[in-house]
PDB file of C-alpha atoms in Angstrom:
ATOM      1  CA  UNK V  14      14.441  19.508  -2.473  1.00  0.00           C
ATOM      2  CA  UNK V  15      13.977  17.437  -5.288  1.00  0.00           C
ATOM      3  CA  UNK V  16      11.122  17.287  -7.699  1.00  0.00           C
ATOM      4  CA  UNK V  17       9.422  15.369 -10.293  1.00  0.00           C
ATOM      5  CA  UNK V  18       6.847  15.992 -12.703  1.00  0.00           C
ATOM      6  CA  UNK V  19       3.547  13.956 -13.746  1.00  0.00           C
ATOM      7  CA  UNK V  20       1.965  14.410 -17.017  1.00  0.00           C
ATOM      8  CA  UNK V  21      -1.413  12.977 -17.234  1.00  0.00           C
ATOM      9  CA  UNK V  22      -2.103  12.108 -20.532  1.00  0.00           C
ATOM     10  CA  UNK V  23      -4.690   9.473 -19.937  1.00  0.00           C
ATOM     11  CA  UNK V  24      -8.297  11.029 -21.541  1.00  0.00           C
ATOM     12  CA  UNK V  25     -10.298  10.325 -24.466  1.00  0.00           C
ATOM     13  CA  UNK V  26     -10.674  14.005 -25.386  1.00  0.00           C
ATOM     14  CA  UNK V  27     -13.978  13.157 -26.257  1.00  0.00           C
ATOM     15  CA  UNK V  28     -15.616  16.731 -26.354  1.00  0.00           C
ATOM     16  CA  UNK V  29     -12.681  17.596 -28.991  1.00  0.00           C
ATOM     17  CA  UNK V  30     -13.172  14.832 -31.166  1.00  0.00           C
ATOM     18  CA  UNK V  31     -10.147  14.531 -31.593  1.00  0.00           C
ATOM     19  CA  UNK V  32      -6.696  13.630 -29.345  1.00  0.00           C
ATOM     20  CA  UNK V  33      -6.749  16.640 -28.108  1.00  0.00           C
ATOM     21  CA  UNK V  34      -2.801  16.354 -26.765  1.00  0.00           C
ATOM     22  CA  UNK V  35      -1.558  16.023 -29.990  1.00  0.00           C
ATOM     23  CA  UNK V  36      -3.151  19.395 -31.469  1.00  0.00           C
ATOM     24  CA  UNK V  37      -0.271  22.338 -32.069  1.00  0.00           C
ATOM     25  CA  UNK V  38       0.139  25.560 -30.821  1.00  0.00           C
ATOM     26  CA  UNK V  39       2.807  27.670 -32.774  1.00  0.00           C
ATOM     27  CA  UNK V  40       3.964  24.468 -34.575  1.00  0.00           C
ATOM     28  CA  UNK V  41       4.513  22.439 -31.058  1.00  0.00           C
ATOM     29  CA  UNK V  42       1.963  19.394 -30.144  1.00  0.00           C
ATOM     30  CA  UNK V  43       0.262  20.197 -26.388  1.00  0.00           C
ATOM     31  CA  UNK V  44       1.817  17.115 -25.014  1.00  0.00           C
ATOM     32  CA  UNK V  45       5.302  18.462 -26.517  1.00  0.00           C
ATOM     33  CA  UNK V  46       5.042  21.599 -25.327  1.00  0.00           C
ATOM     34  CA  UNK V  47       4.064  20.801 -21.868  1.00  0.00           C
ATOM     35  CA  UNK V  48       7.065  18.061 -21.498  1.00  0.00           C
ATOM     36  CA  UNK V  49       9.439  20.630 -22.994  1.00  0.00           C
ATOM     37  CA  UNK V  50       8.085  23.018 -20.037  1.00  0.00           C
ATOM     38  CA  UNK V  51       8.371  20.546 -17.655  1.00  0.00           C
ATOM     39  CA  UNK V  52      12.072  19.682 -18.330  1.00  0.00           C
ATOM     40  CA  UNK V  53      12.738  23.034 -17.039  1.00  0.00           C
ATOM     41  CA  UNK V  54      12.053  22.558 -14.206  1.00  0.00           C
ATOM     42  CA  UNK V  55      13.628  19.107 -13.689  1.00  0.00           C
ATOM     43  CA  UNK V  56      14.878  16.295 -15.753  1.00  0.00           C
ATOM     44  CA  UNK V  57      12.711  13.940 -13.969  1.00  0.00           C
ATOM     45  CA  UNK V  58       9.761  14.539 -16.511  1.00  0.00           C
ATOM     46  CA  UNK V  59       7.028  11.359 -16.314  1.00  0.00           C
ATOM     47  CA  UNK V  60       4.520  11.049 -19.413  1.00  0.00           C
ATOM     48  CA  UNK V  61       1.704   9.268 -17.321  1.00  0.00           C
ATOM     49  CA  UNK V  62      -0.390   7.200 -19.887  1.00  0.00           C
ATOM     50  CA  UNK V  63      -2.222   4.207 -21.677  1.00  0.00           C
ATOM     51  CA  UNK V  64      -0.837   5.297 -25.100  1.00  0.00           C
ATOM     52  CA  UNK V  65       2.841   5.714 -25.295  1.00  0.00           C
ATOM     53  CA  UNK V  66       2.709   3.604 -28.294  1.00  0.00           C
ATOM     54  CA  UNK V  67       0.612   7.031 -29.673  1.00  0.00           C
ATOM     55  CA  UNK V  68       2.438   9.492 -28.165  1.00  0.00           C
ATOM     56  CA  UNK V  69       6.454   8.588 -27.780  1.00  0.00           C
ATOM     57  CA  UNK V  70       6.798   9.658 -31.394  1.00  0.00           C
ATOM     58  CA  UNK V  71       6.024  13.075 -30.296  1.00  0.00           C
ATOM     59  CA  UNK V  72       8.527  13.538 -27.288  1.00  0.00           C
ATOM     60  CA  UNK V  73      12.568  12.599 -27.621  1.00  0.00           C
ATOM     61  CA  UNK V  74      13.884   9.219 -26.939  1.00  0.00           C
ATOM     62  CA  UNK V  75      14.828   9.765 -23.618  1.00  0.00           C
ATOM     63  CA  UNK V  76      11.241  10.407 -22.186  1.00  0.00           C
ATOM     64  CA  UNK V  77      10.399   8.500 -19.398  1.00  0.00           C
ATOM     65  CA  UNK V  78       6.647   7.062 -19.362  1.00  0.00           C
ATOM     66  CA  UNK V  79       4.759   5.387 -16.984  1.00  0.00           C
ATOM     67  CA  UNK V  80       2.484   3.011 -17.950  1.00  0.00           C
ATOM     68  CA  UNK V  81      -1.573   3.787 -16.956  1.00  0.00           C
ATOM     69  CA  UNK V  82      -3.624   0.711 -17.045  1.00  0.00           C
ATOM     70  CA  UNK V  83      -6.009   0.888 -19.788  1.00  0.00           C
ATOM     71  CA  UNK V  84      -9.415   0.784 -18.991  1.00  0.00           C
ATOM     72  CA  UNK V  85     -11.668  -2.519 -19.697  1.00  0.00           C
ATOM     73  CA  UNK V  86     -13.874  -2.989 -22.634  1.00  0.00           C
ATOM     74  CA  UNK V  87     -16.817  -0.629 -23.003  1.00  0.00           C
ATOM     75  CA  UNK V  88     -15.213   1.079 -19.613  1.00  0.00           C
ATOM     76  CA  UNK V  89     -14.402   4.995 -19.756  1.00  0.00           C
ATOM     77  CA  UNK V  90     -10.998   5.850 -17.972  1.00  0.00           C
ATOM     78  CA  UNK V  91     -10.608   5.875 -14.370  1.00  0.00           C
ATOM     79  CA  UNK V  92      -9.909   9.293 -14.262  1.00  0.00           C
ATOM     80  CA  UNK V  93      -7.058  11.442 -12.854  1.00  0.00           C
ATOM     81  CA  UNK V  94      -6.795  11.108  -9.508  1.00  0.00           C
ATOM     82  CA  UNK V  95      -6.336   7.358 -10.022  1.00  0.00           C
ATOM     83  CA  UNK V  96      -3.460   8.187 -12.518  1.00  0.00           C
ATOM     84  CA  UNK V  97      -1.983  10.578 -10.293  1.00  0.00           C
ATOM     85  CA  UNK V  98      -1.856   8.002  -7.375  1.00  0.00           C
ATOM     86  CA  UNK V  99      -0.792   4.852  -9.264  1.00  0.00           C
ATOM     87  CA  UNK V 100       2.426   7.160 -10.735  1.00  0.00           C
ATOM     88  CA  UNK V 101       3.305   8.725  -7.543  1.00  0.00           C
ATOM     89  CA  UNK V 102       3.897   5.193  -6.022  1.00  0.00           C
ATOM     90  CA  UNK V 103       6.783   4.903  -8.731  1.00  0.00           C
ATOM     91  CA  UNK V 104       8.330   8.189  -8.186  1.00  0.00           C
ATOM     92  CA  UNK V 105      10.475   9.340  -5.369  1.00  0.00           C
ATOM     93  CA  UNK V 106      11.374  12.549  -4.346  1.00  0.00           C
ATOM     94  CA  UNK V 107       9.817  15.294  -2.293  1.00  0.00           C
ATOM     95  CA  UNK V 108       7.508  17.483  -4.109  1.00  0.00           C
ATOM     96  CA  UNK V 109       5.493  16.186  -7.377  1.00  0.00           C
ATOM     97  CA  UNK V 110       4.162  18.545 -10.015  1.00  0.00           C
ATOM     98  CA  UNK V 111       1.106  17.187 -11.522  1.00  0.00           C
ATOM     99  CA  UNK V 112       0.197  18.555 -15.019  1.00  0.00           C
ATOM    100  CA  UNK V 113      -2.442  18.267 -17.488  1.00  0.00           C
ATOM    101  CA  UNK V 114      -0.999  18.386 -20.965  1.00  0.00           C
ATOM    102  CA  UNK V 115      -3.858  20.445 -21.882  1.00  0.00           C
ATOM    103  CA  UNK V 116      -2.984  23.855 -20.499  1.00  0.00           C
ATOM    104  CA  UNK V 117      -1.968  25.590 -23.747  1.00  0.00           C
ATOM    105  CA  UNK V 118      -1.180  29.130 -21.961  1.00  0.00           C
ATOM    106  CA  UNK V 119       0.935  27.256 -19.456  1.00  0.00           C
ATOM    107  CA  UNK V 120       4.203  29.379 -18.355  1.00  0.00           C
ATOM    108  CA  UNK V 121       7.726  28.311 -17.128  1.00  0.00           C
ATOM    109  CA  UNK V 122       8.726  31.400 -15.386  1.00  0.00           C
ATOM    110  CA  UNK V 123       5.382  31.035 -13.095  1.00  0.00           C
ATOM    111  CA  UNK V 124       5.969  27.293 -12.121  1.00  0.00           C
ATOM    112  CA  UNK V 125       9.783  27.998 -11.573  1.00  0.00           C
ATOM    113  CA  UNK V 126       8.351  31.175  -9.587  1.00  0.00           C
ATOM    114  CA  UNK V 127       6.169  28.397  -7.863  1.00  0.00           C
ATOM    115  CA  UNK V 128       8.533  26.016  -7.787  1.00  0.00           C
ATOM    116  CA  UNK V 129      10.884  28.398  -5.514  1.00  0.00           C
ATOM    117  CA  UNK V 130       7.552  28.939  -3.269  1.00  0.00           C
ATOM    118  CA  UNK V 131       8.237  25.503  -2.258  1.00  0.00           C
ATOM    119  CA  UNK V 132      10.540  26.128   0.356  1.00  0.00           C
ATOM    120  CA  UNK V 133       7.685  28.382   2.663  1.00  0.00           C
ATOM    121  CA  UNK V 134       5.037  25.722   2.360  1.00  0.00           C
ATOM    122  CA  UNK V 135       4.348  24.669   6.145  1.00  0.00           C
ATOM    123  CA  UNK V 136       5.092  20.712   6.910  1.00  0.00           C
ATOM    124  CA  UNK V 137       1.336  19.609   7.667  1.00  0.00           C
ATOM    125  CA  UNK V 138       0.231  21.100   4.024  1.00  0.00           C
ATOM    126  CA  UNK V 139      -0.189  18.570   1.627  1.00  0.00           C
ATOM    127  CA  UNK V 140      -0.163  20.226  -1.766  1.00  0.00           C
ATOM    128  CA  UNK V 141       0.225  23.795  -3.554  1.00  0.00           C
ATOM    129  CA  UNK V 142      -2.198  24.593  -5.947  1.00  0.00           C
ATOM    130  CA  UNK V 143      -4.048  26.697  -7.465  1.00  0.00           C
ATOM    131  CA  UNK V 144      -7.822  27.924  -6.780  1.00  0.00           C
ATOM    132  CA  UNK V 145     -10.384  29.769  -8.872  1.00  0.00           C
ATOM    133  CA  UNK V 146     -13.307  30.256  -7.112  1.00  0.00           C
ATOM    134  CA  UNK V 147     -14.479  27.674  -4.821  1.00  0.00           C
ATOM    135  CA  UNK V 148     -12.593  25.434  -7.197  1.00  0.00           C
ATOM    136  CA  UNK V 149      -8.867  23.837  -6.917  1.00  0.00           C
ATOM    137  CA  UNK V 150      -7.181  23.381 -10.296  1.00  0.00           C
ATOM    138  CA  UNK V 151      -5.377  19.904  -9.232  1.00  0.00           C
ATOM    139  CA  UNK V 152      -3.951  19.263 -12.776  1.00  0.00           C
ATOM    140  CA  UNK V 153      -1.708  21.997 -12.507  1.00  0.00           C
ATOM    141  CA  UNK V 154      -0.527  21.871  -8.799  1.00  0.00           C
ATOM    142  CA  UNK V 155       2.043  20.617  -6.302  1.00  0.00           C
ATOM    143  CA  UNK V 156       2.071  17.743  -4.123  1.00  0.00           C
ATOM    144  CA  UNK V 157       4.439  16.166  -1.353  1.00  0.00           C
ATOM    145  CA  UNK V 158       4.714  12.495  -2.248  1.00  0.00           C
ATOM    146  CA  UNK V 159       3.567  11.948   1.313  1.00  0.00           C
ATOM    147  CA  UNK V 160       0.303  12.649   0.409  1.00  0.00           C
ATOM    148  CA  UNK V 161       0.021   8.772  -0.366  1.00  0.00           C
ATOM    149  CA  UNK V 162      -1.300   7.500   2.365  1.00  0.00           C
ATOM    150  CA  UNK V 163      -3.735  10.019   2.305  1.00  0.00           C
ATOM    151  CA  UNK V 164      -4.711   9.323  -1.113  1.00  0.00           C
ATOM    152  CA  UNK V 165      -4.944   5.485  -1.455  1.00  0.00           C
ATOM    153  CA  UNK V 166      -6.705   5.329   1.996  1.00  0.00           C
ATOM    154  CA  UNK V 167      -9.290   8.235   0.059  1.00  0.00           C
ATOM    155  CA  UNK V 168      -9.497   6.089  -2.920  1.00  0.00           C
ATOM    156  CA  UNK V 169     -10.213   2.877  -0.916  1.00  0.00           C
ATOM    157  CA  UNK V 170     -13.277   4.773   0.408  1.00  0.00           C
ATOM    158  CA  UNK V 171     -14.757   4.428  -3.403  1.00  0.00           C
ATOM    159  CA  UNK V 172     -13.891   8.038  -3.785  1.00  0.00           C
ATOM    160  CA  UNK V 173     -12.293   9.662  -7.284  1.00  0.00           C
ATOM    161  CA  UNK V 174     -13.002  13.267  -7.247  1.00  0.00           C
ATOM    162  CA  UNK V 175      -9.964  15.503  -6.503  1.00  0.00           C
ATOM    163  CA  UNK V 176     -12.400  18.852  -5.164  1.00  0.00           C
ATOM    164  CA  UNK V 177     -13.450  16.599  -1.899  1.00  0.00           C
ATOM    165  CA  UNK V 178      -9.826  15.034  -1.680  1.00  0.00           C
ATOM    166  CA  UNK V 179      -8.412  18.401  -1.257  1.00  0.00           C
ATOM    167  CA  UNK V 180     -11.028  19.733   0.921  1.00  0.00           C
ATOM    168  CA  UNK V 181     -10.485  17.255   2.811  1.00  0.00           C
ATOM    169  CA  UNK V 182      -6.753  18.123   3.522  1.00  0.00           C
ATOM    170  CA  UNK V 183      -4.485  20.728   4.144  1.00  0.00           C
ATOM    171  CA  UNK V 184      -3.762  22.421   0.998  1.00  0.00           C
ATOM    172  CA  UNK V 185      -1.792  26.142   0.671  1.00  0.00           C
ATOM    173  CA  UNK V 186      -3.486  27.490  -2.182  1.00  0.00           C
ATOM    174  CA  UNK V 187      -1.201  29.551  -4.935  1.00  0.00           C
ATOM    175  CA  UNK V 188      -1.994  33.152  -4.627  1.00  0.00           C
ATOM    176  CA  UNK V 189      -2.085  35.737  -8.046  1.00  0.00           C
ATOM    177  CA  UNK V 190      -2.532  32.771 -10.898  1.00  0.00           C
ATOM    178  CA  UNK V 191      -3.659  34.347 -14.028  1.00  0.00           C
ATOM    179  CA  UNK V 192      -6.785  32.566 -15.282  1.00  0.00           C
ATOM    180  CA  UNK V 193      -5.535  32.331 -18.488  1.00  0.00           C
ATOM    181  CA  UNK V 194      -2.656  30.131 -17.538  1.00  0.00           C
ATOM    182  CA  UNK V 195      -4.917  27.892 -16.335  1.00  0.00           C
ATOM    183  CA  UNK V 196      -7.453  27.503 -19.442  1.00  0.00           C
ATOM    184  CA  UNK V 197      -7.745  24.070 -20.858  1.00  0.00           C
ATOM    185  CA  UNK V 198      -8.404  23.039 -24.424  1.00  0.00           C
ATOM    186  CA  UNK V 199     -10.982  20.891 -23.809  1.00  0.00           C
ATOM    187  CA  UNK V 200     -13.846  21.523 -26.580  1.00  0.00           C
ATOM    188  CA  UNK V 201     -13.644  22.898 -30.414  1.00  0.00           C
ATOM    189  CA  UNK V 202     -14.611  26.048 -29.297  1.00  0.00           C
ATOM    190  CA  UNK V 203     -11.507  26.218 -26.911  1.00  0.00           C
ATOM    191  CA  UNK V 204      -9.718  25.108 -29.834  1.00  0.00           C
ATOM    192  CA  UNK V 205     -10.262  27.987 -31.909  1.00  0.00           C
ATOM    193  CA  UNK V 206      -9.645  30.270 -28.670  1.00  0.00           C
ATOM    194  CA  UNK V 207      -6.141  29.129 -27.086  1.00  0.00           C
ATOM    195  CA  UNK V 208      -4.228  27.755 -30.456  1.00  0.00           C
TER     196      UNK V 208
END
């Protein structure tokens, strides 16, 4: 099986105030530490974003990027699950992880733990990823690059939000997943909280 990873890195961070990827936990940006995560699981490690020109100084030379469009004047972003489907149209292999680089308490023994879980996931599913509550946490899950077809003919429809997308298809959520993993440093307050 072979696997990539996405990191979306696309916001404004505008209930920070700040670029929010770039604050440090124990001395390590949140973008670094999530690549440096991500590489072990795979070497095929994509920074998905607008701003490499901001952010390659924080990751080695030998990060790959692919390049979001920026949005137009006066326009806010188009979000993630347009990311997510204009990058998975460049990568190619079997299973993507998706990842926000905002999940400070994120752990690489559970997404290699995860990662292994790969292997039971029946063929009609879709994706693997987390749930809290009614809720799917897409920016921290797995998903078979076949989903595609599914996605861009979802998108077409005028559609962006990932909730309905998922409902919508047949999804394995992960079972046991520590809400703390999945906390994101989204505000000031969080700020103060997770770093």
């Amino acid at each position: 099986m072979r696997l990539a990873v996405l990191l979306l890195a696309g916001g404004n961070s505008q209930r920070m105030g700040q670029d929010k990827l770039l604050l440090k936990k124990e001395g390590i940006s949140l973008l670094r530490r999530t690549w440096e995560i991500a590489q072990t699981l795979t070497p095929d490690v994509w920074v998905v974003t607008s701003r490499r020109d901001r952010y390659q100084i924080e990751l080695p030379k030998a990060a790959k990027w692919i390049a979001e469009p920026p949005p137009a004047p006066n326009e806010s972003p188009a979000g993630p699950l347009v990311a997510f489907s204009q990058a998975l149209a460049q990568v190619n292999t079997d299973w993507v992880l998706l990842l926000a680089c905002d999940l400070p308490n994120l752990q690489s023994n559970v997404l290699h733990r995860w990662t292994a879980e790969l292997a039971q996931i029946p063929d009609n599913a879709i994706a693997y990823v987390p749930r809290h509550g009614d809720d799917w946490e897409p920016l921290c899950g797995f998903y078979r690059s076949s989903c595609l077809s599914s996605l861009k003919s979802y998108q077409a429809s005028g559609q962006r939000s990932f909730q309905t997308w998922l409902d919508q298809q047949t999804v394995i959520p992960v079972l046991a997943v520590s809400p703390d993993m999945l906390a994101n440093c989204n505000t000031p307050e969080d700020r103060n909280t997770l770093l």
